[in-house]
PDB file of C-alpha atoms in Angstrom:
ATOM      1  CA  UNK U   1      -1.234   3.083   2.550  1.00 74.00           C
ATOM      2  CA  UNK U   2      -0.193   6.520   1.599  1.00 78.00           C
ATOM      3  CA  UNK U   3      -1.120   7.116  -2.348  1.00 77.00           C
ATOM      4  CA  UNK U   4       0.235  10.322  -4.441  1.00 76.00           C
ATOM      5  CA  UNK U   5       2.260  10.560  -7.579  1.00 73.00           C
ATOM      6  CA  UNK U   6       5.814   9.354  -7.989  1.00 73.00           C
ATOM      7  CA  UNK U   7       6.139   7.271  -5.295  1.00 75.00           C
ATOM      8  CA  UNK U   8       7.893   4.524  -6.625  1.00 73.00           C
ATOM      9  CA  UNK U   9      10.085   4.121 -10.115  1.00 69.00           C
ATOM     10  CA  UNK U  10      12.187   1.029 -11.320  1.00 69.00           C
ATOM     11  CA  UNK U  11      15.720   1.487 -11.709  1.00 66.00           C
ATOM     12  CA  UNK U  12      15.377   2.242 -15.877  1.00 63.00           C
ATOM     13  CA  UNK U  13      13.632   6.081 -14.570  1.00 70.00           C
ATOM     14  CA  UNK U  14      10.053   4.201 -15.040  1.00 73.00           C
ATOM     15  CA  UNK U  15       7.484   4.638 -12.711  1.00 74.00           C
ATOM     16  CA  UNK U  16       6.130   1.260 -11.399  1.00 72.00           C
ATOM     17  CA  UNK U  17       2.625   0.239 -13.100  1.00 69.00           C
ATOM     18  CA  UNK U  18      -0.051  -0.430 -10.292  1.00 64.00           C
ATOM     19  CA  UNK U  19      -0.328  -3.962 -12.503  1.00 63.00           C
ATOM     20  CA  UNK U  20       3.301  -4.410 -10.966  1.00 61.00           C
ATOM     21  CA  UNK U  21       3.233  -3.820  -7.361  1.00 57.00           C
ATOM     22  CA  UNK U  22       7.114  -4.509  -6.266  1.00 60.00           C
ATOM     23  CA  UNK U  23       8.774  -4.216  -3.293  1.00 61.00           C
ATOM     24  CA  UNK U  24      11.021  -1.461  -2.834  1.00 63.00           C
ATOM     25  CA  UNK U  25      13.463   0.251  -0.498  1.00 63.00           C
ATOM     26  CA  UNK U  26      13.499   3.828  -2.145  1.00 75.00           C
ATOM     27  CA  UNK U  27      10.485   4.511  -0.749  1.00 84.00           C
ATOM     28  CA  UNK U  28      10.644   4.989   2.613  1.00 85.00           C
ATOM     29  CA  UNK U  29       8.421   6.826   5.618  1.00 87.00           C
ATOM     30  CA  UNK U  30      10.111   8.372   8.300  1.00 86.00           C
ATOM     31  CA  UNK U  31       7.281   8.854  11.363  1.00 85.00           C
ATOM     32  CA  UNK U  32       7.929  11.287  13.920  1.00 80.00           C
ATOM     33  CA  UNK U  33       5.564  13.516  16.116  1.00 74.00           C
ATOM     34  CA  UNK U  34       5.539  16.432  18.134  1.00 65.00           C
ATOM     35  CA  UNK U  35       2.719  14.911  20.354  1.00 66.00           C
ATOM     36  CA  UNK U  36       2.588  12.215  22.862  1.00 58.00           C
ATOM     37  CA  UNK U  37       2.280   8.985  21.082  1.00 55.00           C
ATOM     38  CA  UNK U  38       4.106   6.816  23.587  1.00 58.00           C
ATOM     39  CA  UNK U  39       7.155   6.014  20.279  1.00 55.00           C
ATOM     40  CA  UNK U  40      10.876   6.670  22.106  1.00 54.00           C
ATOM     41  CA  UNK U  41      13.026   6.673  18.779  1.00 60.00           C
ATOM     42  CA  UNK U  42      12.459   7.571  15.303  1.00 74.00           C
ATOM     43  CA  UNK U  43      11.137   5.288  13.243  1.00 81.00           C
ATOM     44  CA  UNK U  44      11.869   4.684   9.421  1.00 85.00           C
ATOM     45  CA  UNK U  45       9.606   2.133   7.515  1.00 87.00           C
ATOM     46  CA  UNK U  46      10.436   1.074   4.016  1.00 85.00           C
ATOM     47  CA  UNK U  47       7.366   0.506   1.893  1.00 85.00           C
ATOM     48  CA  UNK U  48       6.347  -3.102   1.448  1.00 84.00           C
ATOM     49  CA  UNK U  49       4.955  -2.429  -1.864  1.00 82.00           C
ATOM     50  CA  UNK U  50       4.210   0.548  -4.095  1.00 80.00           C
ATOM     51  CA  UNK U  51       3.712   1.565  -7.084  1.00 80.00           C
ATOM     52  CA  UNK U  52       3.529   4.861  -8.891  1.00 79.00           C
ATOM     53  CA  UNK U  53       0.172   6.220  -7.412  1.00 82.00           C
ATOM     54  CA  UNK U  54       0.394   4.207  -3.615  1.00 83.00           C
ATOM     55  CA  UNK U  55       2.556   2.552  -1.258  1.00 83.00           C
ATOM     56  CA  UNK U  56       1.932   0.733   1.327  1.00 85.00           C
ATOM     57  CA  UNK U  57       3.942   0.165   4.942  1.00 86.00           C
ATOM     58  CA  UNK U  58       3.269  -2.345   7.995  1.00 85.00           C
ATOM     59  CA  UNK U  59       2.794  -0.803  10.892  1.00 83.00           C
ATOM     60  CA  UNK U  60       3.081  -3.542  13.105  1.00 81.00           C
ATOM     61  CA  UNK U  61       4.443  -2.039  16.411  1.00 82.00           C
ATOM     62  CA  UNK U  62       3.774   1.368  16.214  1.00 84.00           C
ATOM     63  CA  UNK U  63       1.884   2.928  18.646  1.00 83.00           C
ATOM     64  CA  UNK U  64      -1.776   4.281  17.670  1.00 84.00           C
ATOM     65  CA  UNK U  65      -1.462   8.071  17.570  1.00 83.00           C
ATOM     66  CA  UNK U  66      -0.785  11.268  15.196  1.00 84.00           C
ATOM     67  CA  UNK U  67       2.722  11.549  13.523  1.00 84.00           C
ATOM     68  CA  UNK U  68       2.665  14.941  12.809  1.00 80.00           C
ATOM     69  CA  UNK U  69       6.027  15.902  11.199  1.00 76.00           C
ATOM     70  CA  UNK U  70       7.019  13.076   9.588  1.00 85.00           C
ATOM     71  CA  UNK U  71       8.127  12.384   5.772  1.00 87.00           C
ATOM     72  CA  UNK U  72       7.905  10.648   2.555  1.00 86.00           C
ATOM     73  CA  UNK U  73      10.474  10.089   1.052  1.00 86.00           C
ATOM     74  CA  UNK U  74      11.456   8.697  -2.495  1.00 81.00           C
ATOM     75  CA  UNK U  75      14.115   8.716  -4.949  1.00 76.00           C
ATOM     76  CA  UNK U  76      13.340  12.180  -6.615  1.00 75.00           C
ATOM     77  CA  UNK U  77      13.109  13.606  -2.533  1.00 80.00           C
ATOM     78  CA  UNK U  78      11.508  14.025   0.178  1.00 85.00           C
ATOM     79  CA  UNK U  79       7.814  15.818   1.530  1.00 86.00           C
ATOM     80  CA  UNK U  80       6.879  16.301   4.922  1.00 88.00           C
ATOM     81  CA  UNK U  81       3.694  14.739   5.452  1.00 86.00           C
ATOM     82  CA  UNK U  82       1.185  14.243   8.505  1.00 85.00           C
ATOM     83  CA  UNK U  83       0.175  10.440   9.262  1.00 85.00           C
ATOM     84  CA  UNK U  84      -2.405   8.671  11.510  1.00 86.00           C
ATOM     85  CA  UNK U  85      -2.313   5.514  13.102  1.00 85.00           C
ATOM     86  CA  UNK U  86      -5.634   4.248  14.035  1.00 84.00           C
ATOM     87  CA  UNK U  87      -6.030   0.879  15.915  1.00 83.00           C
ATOM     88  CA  UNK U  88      -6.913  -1.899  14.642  1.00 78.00           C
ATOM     89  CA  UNK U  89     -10.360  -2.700  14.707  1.00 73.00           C
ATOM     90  CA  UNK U  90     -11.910  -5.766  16.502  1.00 72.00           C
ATOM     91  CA  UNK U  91     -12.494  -9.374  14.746  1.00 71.00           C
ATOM     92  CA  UNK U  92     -15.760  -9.747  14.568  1.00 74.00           C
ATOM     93  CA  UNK U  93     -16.556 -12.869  17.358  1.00 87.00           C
ATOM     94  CA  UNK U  94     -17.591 -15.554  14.735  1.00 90.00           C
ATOM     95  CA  UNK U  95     -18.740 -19.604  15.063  1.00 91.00           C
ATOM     96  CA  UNK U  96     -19.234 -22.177  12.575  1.00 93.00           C
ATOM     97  CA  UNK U  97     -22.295 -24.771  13.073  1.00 95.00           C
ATOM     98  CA  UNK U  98     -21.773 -27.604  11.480  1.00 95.00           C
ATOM     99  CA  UNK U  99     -25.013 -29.372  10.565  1.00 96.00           C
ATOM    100  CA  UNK U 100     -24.074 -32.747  10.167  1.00 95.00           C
ATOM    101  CA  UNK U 101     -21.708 -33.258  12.571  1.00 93.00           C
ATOM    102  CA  UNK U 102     -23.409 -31.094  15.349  1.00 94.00           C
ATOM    103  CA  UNK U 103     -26.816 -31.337  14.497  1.00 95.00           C
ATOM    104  CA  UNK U 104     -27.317 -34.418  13.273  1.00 95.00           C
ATOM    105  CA  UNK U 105     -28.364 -33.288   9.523  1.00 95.00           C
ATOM    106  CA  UNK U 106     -31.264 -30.710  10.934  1.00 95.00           C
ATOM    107  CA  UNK U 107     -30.757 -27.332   9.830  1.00 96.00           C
ATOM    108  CA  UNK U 108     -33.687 -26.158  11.371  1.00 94.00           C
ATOM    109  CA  UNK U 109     -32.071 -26.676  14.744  1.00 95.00           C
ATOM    110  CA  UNK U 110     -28.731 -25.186  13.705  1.00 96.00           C
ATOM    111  CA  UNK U 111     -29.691 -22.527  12.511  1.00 95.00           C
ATOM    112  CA  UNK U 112     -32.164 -21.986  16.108  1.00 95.00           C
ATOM    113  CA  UNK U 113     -28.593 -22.177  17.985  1.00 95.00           C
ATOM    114  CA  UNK U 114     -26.598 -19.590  15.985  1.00 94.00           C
ATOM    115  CA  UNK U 115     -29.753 -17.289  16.078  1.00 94.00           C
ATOM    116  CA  UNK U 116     -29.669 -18.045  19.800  1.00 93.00           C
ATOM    117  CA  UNK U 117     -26.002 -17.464  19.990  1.00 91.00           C
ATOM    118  CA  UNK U 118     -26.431 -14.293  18.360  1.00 90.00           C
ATOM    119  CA  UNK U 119     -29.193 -13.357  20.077  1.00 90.00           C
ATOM    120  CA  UNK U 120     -27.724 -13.287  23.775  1.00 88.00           C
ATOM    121  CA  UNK U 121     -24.565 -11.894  22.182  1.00 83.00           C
ATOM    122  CA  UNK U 122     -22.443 -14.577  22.523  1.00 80.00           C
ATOM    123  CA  UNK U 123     -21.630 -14.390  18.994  1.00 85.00           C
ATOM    124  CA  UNK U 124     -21.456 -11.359  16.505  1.00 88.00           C
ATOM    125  CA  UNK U 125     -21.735 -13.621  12.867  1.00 92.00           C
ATOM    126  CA  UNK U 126     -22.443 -17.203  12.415  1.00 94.00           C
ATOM    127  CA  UNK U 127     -22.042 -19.470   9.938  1.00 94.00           C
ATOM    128  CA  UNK U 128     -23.964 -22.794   8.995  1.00 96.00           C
ATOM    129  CA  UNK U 129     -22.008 -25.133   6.959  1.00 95.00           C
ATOM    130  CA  UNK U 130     -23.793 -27.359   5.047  1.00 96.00           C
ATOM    131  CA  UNK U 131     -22.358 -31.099   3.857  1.00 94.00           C
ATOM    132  CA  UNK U 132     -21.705 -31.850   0.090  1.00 94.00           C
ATOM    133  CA  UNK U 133     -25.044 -33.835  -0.262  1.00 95.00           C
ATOM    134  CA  UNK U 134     -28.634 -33.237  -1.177  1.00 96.00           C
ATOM    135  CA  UNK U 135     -30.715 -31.920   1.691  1.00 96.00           C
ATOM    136  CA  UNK U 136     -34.276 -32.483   1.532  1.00 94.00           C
ATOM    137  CA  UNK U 137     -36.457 -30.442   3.762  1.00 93.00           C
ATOM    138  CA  UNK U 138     -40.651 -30.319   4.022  1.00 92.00           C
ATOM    139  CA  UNK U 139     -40.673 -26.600   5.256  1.00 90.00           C
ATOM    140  CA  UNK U 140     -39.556 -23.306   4.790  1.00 91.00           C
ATOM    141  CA  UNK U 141     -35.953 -22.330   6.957  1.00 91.00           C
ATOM    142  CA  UNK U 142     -35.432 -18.967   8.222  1.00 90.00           C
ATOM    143  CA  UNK U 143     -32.305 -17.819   8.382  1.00 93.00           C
ATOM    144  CA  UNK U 144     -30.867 -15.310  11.072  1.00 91.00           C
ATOM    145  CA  UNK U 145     -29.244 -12.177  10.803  1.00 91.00           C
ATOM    146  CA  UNK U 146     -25.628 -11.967  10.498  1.00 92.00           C
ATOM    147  CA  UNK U 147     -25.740 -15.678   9.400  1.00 95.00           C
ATOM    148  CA  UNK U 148     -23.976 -17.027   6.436  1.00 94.00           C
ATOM    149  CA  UNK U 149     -25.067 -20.597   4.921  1.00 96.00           C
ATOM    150  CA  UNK U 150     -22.381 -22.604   3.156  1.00 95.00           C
ATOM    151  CA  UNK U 151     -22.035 -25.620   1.372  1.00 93.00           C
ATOM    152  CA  UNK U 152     -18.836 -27.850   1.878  1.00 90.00           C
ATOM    153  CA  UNK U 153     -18.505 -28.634  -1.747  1.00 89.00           C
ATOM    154  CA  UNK U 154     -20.436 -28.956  -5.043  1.00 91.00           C
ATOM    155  CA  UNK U 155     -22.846 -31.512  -4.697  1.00 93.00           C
ATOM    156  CA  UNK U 156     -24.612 -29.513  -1.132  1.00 95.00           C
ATOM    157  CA  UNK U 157     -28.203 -28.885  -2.343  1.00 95.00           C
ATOM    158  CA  UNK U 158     -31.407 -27.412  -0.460  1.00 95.00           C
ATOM    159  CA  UNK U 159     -34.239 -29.345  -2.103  1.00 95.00           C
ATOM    160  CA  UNK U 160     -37.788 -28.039  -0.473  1.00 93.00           C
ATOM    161  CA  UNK U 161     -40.445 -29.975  -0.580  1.00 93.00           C
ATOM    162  CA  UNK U 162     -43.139 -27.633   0.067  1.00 90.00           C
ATOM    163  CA  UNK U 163     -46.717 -27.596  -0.410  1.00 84.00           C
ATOM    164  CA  UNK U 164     -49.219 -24.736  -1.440  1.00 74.00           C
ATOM    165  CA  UNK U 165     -50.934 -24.545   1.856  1.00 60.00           C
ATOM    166  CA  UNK U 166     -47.660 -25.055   3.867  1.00 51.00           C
ATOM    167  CA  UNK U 167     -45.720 -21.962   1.593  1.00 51.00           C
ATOM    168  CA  UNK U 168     -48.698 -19.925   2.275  1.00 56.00           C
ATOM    169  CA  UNK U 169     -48.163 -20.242   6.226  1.00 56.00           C
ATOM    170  CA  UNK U 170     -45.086 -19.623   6.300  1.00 56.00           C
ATOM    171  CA  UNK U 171     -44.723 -16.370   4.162  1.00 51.00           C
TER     172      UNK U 171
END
């Protein structure tokens, strides 16, 4: 996204409310570089959307490096500007656990495998999805980090039945 002033106006001399991201064609972004960034022609990208204060551009394609004399251009003219194209960073590696279906209705145990998983590095974030029912559980679950819990729909509960002595242990 490139943001700035008066980067894109509707056709009645208006320029486009942020509340009304269009598409338009008068903005455009012309990349070219001086530098070694492995692109063989020049390359003109109209803006997917934009609005008065940003617009944005897909960059699908276009090799990671520093455009250093490219431009901007709208329908009141034309800036040179400098751009970077970093990569794109890396999905996080991610794995849901199911606990009915893989574990048989014991969280304790799924939530042991995607600490395990994340643990040895096999995974970077896992996730423990819950049924849509009332669980019922007689101690306290820890959860790992980089673990998310969800429920499949509105009826999943956690229901601990826990008593004084057995909180106390496990604080």
């Amino acid at each position: 996204r490139i943001f700035g002033r008066s980067l894109a106006w509707s056709s009645s001399d208006k320029c486009i409310s942020a509340m009304a991201r269009t598409n338009t064609s008068s903005t455009t972004l012309t990349l070219r570089s001086s530098l070694n960034t492995n692109l063989s022609t020049l390359v003109v990208l109209n803006a997917v959307q934009a609005t008065c204060y940003e617009a944005s551009f897909i960059l699908d394609n276009i090799p990671v490096g520093d455009y250093d004399i490219s431009s901007l251009k709208t329908q009141w003219g034309s800036t040179n500007v400098s751009v970077t194209v970093a990569p794109t960073p890396d999905t996080p590696s991610t794995r849901t656990f199911s606990v009915d279906s893989e574990y048989d209705g014991n969280i304790p145990a799924a939530m042991k495998a995607a600490n395990m998983a994340i643990k040895t590095g096999t995974l970077e974030e896992a996730i423990v999805l819950l049924g849509d029912h009332v669980y019922n559980l007689n101690s306290t679950i820890n959860i790992p980090d980089n673990t998310t819990v969800e429920g499949m729909g509105p009826s999943t509960q956690l229901v601990f039945n826990l008593t004084a002595a057995a909180s106390q242990n496990n604080c």
